[in-house]
Coordinates of C-alpha atoms (C1' of nucleotides) in Angstrom, one line a residue:
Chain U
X1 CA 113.7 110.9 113.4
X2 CA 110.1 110.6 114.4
X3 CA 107.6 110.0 111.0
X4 CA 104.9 111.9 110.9
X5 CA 101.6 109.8 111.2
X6 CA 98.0 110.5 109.6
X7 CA 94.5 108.4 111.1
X8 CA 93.4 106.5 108.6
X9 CA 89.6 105.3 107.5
X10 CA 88.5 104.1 110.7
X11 CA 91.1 104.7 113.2
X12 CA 94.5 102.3 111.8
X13 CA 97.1 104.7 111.9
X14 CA 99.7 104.8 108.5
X15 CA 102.9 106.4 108.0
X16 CA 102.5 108.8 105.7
X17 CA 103.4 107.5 102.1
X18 CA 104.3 104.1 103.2
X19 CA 102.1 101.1 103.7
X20 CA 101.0 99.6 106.7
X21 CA 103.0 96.6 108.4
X22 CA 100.9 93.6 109.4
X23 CA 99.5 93.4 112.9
X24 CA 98.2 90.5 112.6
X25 CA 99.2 86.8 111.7
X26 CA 96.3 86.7 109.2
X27 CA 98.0 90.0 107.8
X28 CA 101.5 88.4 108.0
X29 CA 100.0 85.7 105.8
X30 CA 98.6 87.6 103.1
X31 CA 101.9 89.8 102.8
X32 CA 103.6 86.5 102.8
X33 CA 101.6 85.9 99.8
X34 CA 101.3 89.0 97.7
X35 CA 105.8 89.0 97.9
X36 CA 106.0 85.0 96.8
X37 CA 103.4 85.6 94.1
X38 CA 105.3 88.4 92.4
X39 CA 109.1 86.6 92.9
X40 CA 107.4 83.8 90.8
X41 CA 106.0 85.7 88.0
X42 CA 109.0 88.3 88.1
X43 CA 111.3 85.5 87.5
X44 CA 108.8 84.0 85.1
X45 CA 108.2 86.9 82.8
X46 CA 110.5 89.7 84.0
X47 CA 109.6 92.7 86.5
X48 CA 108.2 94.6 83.3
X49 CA 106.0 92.4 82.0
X50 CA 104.5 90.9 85.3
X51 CA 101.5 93.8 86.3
X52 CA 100.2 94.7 89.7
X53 CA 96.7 93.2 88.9
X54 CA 98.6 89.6 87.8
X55 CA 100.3 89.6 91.6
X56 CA 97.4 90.4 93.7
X57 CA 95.6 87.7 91.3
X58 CA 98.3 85.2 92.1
X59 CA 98.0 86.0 95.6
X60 CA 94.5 85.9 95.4
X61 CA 94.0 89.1 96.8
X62 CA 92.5 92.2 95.4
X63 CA 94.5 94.7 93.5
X64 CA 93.8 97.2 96.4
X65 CA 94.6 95.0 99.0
X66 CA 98.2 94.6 97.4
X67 CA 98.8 98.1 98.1
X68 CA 98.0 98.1 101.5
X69 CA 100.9 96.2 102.0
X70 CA 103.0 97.0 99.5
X71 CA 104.1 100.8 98.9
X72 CA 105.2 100.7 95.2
X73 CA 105.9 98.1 92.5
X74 CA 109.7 98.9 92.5
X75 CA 109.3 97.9 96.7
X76 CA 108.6 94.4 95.3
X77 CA 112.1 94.3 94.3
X78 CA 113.3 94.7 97.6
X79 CA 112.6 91.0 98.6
X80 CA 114.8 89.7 95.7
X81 CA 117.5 91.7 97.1
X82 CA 116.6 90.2 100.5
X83 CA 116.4 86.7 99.2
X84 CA 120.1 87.4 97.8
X85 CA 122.1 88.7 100.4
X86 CA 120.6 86.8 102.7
X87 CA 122.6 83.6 100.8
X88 CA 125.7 85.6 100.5
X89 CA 125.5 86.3 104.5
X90 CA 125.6 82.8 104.9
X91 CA 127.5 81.6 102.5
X92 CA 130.4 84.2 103.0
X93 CA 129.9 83.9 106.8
X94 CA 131.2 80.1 106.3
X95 CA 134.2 81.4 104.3
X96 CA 135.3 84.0 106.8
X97 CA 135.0 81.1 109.6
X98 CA 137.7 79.2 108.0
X99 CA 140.0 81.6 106.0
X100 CA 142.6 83.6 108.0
X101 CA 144.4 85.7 105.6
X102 CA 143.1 88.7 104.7
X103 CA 143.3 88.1 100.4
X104 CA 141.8 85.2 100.6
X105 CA 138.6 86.1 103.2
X106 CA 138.6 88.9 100.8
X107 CA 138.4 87.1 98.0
X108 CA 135.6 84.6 99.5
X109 CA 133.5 87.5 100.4
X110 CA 133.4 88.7 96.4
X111 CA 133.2 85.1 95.5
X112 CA 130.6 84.0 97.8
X113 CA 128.3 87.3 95.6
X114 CA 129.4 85.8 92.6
X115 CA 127.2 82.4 93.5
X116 CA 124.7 83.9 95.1
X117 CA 124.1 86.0 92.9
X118 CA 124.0 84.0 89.6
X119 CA 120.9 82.6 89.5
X120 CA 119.5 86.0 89.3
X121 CA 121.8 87.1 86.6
X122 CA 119.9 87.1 83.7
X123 CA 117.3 89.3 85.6
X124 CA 119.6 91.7 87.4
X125 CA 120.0 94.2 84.6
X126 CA 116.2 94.9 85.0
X127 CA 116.4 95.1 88.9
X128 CA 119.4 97.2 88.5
X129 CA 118.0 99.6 86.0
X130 CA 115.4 100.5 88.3
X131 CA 117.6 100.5 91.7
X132 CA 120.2 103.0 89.4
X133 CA 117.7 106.0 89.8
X134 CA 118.6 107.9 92.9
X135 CA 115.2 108.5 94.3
X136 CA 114.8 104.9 94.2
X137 CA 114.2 102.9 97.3
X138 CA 115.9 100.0 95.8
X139 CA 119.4 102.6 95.3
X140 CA 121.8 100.5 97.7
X141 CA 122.5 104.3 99.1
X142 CA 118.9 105.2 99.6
X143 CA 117.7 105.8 103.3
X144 CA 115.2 102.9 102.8
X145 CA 118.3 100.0 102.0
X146 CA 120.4 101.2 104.5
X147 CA 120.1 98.1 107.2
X148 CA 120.9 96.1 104.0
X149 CA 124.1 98.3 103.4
X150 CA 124.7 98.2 106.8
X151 CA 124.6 94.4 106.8
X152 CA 126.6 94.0 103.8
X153 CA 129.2 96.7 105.2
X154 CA 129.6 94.5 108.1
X155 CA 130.5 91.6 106.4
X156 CA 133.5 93.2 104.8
X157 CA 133.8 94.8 108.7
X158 CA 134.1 90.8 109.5
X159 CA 136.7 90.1 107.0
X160 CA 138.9 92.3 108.0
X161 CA 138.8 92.1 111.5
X162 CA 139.1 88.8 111.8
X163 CA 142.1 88.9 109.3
X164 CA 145.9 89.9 109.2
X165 CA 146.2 93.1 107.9
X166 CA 148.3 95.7 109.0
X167 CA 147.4 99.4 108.4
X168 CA 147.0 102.4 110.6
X169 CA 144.1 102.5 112.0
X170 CA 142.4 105.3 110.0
X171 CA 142.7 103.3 107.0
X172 CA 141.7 100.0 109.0
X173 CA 138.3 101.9 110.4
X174 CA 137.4 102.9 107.0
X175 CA 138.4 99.7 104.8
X176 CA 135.0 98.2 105.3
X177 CA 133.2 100.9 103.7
X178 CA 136.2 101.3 101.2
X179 CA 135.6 97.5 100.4
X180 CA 131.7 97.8 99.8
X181 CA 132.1 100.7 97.5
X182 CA 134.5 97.9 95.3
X183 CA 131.8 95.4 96.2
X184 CA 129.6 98.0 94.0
X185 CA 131.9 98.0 91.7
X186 CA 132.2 94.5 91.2
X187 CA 128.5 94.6 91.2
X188 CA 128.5 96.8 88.1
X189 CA 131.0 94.9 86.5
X190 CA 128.7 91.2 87.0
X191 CA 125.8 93.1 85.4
X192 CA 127.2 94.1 82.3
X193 CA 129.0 90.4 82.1
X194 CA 127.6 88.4 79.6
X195 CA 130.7 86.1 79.5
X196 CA 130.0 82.3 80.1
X197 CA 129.7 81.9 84.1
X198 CA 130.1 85.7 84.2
X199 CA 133.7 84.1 84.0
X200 CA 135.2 87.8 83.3
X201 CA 133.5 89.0 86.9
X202 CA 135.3 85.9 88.8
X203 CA 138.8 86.8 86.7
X204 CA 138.3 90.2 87.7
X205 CA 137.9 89.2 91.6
X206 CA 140.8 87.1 91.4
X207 CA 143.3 89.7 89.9
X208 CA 142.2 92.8 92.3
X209 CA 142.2 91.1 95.1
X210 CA 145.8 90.7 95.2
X211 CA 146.4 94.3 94.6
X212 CA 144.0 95.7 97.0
X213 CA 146.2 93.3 99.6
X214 CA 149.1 94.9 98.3
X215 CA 148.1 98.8 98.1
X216 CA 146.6 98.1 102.0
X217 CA 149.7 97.1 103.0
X218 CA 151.9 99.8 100.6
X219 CA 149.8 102.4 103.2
X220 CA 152.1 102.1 105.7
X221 CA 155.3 102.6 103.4
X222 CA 156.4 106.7 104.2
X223 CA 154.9 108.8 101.3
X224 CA 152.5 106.5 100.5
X225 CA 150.8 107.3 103.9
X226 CA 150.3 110.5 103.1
X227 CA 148.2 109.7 100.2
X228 CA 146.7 107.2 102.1
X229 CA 145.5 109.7 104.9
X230 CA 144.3 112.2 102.3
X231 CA 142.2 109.4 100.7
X232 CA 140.7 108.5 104.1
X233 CA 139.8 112.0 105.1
X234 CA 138.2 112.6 101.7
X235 CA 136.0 109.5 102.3
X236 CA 135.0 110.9 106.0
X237 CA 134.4 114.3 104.8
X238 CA 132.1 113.2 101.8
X239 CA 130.3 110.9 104.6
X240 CA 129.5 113.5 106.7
Chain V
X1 CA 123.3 96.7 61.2
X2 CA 120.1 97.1 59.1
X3 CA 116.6 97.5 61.4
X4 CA 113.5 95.9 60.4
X5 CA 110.9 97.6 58.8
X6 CA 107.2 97.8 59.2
X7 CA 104.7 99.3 56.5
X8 CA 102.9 101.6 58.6
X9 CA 99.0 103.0 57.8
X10 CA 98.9 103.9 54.3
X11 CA 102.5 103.6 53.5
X12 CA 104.9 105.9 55.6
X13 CA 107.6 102.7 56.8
X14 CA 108.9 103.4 60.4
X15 CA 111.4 101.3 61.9
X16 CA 109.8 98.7 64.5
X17 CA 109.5 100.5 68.1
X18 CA 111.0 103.9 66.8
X19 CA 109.2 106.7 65.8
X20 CA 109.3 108.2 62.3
X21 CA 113.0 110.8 61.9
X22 CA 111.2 114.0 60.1
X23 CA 111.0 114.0 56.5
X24 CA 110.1 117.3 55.8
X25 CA 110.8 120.9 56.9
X26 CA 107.3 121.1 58.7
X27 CA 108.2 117.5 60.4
X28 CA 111.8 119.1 61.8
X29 CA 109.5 122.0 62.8
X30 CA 107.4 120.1 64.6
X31 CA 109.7 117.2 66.2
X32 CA 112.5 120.5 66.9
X33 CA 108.9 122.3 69.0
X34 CA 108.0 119.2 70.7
X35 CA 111.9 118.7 72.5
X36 CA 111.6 122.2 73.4
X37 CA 108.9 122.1 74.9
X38 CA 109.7 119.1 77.0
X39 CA 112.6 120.4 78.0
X40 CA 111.4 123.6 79.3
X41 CA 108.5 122.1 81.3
X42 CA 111.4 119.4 82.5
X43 CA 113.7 122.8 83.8
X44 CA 110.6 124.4 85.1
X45 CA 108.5 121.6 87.0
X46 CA 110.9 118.3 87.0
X47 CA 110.7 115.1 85.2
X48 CA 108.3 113.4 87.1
X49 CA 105.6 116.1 87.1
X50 CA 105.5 117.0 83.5
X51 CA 103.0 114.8 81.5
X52 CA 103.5 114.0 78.1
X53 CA 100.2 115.9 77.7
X54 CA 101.7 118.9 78.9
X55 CA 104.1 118.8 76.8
X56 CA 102.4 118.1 73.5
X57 CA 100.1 121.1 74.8
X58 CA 102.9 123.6 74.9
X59 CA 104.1 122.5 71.8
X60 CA 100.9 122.8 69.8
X61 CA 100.2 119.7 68.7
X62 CA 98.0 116.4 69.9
X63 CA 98.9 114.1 72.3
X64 CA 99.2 111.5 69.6
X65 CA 101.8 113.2 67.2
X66 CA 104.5 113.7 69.8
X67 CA 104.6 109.8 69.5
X68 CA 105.3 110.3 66.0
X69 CA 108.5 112.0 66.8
X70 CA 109.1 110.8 70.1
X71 CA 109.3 107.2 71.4
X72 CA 108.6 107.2 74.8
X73 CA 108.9 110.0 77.4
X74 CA 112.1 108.6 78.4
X75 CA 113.8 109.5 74.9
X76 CA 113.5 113.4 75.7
X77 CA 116.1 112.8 78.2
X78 CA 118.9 112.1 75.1
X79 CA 118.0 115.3 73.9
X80 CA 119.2 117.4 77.3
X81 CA 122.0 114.7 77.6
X82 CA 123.4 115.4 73.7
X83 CA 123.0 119.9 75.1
X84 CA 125.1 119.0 77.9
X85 CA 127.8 117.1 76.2
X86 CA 128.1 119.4 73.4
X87 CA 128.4 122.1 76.1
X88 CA 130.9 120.5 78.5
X89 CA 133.1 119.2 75.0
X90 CA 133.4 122.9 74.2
X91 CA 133.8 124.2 78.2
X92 CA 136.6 121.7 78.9
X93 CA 138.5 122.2 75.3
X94 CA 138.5 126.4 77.2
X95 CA 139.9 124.9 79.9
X96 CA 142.6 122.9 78.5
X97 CA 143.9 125.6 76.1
X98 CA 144.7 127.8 79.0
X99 CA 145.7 125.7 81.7
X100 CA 149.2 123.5 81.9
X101 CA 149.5 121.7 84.5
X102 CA 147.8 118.2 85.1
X103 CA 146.1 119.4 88.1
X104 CA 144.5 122.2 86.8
X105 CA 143.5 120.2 83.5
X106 CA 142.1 117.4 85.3
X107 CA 140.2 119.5 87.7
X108 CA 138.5 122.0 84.8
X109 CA 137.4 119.0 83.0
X110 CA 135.5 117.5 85.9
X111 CA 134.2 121.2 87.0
X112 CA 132.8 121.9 83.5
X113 CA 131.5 118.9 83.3
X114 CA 129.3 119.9 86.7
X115 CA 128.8 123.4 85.5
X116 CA 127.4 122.1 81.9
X117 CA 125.4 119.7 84.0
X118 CA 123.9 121.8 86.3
X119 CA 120.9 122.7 85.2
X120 CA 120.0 119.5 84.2
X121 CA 120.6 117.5 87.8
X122 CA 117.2 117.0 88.7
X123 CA 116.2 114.5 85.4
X124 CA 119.9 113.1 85.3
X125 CA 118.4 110.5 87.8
X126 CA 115.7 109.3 84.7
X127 CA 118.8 109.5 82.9
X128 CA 120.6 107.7 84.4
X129 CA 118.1 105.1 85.2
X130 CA 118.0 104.2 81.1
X131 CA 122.1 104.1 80.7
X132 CA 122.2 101.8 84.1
X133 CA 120.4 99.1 81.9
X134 CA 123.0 97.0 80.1
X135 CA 121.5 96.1 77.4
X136 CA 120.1 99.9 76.8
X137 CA 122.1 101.3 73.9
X138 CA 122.6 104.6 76.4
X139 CA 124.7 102.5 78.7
X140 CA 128.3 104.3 78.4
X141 CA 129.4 101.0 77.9
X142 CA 127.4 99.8 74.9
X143 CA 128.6 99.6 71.6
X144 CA 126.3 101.9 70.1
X145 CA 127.6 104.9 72.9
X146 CA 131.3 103.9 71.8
X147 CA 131.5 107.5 69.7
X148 CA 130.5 109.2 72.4
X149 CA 132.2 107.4 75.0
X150 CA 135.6 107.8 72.9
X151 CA 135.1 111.3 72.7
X152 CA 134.7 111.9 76.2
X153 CA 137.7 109.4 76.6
X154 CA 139.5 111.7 74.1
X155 CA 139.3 115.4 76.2
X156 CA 140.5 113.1 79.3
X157 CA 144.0 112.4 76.4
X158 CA 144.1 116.0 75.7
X159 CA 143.7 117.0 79.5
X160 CA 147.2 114.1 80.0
X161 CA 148.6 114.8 76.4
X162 CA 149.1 118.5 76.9
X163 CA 149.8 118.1 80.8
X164 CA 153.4 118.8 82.6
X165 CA 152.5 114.7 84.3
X166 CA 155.4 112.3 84.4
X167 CA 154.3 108.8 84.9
X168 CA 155.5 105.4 83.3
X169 CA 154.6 105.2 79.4
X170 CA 152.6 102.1 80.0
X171 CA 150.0 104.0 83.0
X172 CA 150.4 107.4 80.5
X173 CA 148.8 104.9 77.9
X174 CA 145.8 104.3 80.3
X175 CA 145.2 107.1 82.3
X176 CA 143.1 108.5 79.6
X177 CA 140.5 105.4 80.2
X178 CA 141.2 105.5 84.0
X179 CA 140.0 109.4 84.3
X180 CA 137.2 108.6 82.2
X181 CA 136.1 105.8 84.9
X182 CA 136.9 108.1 87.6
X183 CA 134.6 110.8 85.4
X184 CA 131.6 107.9 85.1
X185 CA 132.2 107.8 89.5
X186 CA 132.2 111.6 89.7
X187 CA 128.7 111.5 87.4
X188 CA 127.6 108.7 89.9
X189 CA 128.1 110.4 92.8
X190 CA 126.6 113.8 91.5
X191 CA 123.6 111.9 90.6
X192 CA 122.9 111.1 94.0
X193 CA 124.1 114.3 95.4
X194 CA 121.3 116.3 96.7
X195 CA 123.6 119.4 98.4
X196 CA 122.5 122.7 97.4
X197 CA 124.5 123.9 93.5
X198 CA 125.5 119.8 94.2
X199 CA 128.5 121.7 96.3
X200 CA 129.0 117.9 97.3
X201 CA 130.3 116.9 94.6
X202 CA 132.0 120.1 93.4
X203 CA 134.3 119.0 96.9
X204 CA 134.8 115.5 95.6
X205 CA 136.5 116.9 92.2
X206 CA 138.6 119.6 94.5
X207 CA 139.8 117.2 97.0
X208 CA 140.1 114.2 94.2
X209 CA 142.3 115.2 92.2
X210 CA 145.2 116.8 93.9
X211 CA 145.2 113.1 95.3
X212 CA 144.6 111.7 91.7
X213 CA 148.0 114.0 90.9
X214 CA 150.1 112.7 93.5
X215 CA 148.8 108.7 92.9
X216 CA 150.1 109.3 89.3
X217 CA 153.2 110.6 90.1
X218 CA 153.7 108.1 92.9
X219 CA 153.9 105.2 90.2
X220 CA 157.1 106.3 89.5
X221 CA 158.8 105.1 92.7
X222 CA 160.0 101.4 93.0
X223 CA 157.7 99.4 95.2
X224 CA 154.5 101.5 93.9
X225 CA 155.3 101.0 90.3
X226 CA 154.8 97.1 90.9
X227 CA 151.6 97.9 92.0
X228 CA 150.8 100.3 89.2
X229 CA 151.9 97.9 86.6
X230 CA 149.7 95.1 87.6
X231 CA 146.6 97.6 88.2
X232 CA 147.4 98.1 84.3
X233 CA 147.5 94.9 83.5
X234 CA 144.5 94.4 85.2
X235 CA 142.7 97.1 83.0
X236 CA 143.9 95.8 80.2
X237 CA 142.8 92.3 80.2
X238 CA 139.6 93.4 81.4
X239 CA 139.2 95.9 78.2
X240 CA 139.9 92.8 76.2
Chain M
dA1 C1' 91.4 119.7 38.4
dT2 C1' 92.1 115.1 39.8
dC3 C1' 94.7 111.2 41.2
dT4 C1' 98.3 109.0 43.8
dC5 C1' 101.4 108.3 47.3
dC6 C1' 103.7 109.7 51.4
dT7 C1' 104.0 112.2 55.5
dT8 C1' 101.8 114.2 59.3
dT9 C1' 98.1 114.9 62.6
dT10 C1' 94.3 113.6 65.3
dG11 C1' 91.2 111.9 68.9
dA12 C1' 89.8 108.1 71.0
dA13 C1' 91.0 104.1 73.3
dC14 C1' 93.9 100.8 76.3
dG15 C1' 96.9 99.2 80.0
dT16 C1' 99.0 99.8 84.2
dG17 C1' 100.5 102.0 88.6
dT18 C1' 98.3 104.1 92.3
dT19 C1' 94.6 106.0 95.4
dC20 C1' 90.4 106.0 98.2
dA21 C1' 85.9 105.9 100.3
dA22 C1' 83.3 102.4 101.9
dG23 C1' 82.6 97.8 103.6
dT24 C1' 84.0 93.2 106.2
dA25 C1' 85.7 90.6 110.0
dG26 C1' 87.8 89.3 114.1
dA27 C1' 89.0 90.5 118.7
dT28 C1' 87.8 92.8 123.0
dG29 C1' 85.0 94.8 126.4
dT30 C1' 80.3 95.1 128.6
Chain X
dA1 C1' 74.3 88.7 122.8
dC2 C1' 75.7 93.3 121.5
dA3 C1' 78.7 97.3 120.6
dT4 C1' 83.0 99.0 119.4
dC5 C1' 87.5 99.4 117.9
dT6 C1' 90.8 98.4 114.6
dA7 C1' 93.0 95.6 111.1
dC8 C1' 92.0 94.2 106.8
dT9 C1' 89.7 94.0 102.1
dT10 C1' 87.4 95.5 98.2
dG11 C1' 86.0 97.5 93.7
dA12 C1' 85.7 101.5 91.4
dA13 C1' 88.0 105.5 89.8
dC14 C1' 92.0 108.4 88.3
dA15 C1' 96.2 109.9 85.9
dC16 C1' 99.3 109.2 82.7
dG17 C1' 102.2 106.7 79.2
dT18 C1' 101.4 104.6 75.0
dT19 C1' 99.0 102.7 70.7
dC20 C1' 96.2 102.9 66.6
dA21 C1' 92.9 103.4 62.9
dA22 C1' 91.5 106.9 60.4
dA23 C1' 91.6 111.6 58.5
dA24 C1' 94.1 115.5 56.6
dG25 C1' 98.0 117.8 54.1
dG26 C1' 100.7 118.3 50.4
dA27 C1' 103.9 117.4 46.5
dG28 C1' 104.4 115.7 42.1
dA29 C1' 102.4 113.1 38.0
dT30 C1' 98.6 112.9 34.6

DNA sequence: ATCTCCTTTTGAACGTGTTCAAGTAGATGT
DNA sequence: ACATCTACTTGAACACGTTCAAAAGGAGAT
C-alpha cells in the first residue's frame, strides 16, 4: 500500500493527513519534547483538561509547530500506550525465560499487564474512552496500532511456543490471537476495577487461567474437537 | 440519590451540568423538534459532520436554546440508542413467540438486534465511545444502566426459558448473563465492522451460535461439565 | 391592566482542536 | 560569499462545541 503524497509549502513532501516525521536530529529533539511535555501534564491534570496550547507551551514550541509533528491530540495518547507495553515486553519477556508450563507463562504474561499497567490506572478509563471509538487511531484494532498488536500478539505467540501444550495444530496456530482477544478482555475488566490493587482483575487472572489450560487441552478429547475446529475456522473466516 | 441544585438567571433551578427537562407543552415541543432534527441530519450526513448549528437551524431555534434541552452534542446519541432498544425489545419478543428451538431463539435475538441497529451504525462508534468510559453512567455496566442492562439480560432468559436447551441447572442459571456478554462482543464487533449492510457481523451471529448451541449442550458430558462448572463459578464470584 | 415569578429564547462571546500561508534556518552546492 | 533547497517554525485564522447574561413569554395573583 503505497500513500499518496502532496508537495508541501516549499518543497517537504507530507503524507496526506498525517504529519511529517523528523528528518533531522534538531526535529527529533523537538518531537522528543512536544510527546514528554504532554505525558507530564496528561498525567498531571488528565488528557481532558491538558489543551494543545498548554503542550506546545511546555515544550516551548509554538502551537503550530506541535502539529507538524503531531497529527491529532488523541495521537498523543499513543506514547502512553508505547511507554506501557513497552514495560510489559520486558517484564513478561523475563517471566516466559524462566516459566515452562504453559498456565503459569500464561498467567505471567496477564500478570506482568497487571504491574505495568497500574500506575496508569486511575487514568486509563479516559485513554480508553477515547481508544473505544472505532475510527480511532488509538482502537488496539485500528490500522495505525497494528505493530503494537502485532507485538503484543507475539508475546502470547512466545508463551505458547515455548510451553507444553498439546493441541492440534489449528488450534495451536490460532491460540495467540485467541489469547490477545482474552488479553482485551482482561483489559476491559482492569478498567472498570476499582477494587483495592485492582485485586478483582488479578483474582480474575488467577481463576481463568486454569480453565483456559484445561479447555486447550479438552480440544483434543473426540467431540470436543469438533467444536474446537468450528471455533477456529470461525476466527479465520472473520480474519480474512 | 438527590442532585445538587443551582439557582439559575432569574430563578428557573437546573440541576448542575444538566440541562433544564421541559416544563411546559411548548418546552416538550421544542426539546421533542430539536432530537429530531439531530437525528435526521445524523442519518443523512454522519455524526461528525453535523454541527450543533445545523441542527438547532433545522429545528428552528438558536444555537443557544438547544443547550437548554440538550447537554452536550454527545447526549443526542441516547436518544437514537433509547429508538433502537425499544425497537429491537419489541423485534426479538416477534422472534421468540414464534420460534422454539434454542438455536433459532438465540440467533433472532442477535439478528434483530443488527436489524434494529442498522441504521444507526455509523454514530454507534460516538456511542460507544461515551458507554466505554467507566465512570460514564452509559457504560452497560454502571449502576445507573442496570434497568436497562436487566432488560436486555431478561429477552436473553426468555430466548433460554422458552428454549428446547438441556444443560446443567446451575449453567441454565447463567446463561442468560453469558449471552448477554456474548451480545455486548457481538455489539463490539459490529461497531468496528465496516462490511457493506455490516454482513460481517451478520456471519459472526450465523456461524456463533450453532457453536454457542453445541458448547451448551456439551456441558452435559462428564469431563466438560468440570470445566463448565468452574467457568460458573468463575462468573459468579466475579458478579459478586 | 399591572405585577410577579418561572420558563424559555436569544445572540454574543469564549475555549480549544486544527489548518495554513508565510517566514526562518541550516545544510549543500557553486 | 551567495544561492538554493528543504526541514522546520510561527502567528493568525477558522470551525465548532459550549457558556452566559440578558431579554422575552406567559400564566396566575392582585
Amino acid at each position: 500500500m503505497t500513500a499518496k503524497v502532496l508537495p508541501l509549502m516549499t518543497g517537504n513532501l507530507r503524507v496526506v493527513g498525517e504529519p511529517a516525521s523528523p528528518r533531522s536530529a534538531r526535529g527529533e529533539q523537538t518531537k522528543a519534547a512536544i510527546v514528554s511535555a504532554a505525558l507530564d501534564l496528561f498525567k498531571e491534570r488528565g488528557y481532558e483538561k491538558t489543551t494543545m496550547r498548554a503542550v506546545a507551551d511546555a515544550a516551548g514550541v509554538s502551537l503550530g509547530n506541535a502539529y507538524y509533528y503531531v497529527a491529532t491530540k488523541e495521537h498523543l495518547i499513543q506514547a502512553f500506550y508505547d511507554r506501557m507495553s513497552e514495560a510489559h515486553t520486558e517484564a513478561a519477556a523475563g517471566v516466559l525465560a524462566r516459566e515452562k508450563t504453559f498456565a503459569r507463562r500464561l498467567a505471567g504474561v496477564y500478570e506482568t499487564f497487571l504491574d505495568a499497567a497500574e500506575p496508569y490506572h486511575e487514568f486509563a478509563g479516559k485513554f480508553f474512552k477515547n481508544a473505544a471509538e472505532p475510527t480511532s487511531p488509538l482502537s488496539p484494532f485500528s490500522p495505525e496500532s497494528a505493530p503494537a498488536r502485532e507485538a503484543s500478539i507475539g508475546i502470547f505467540r512466545e508463551a505458547v511456543r515455548g510451553s507444553d501444550v498439546k493441541a492440534p495444530a489449528a488450534v495451536l496456530a490460532e491460540l495467540p490471537e485467541l489469547l490477545w482477544l482474552l488479553h482485551m478482555g482482561v483489559v476491559l475488566f482492569w478498567v472498570h476495577d476499582t477494587s483495592e490493587g485492582q485485586q478483582r482483575s488479578r483474582m480474575l487472572v488467577r481463576h481463568a487461567v486454569p480453565l483456559v489450560d484445561r479447555l486447550v487441552r479438552l480440544t483434543r478429547v473426540p467431540g470436543v474437537r469438533g467444536v474446537a475446529d468450528d471455533v477456529i475456522g470461525l476466527v479465520r473466516s472473520l480474519k480474512g
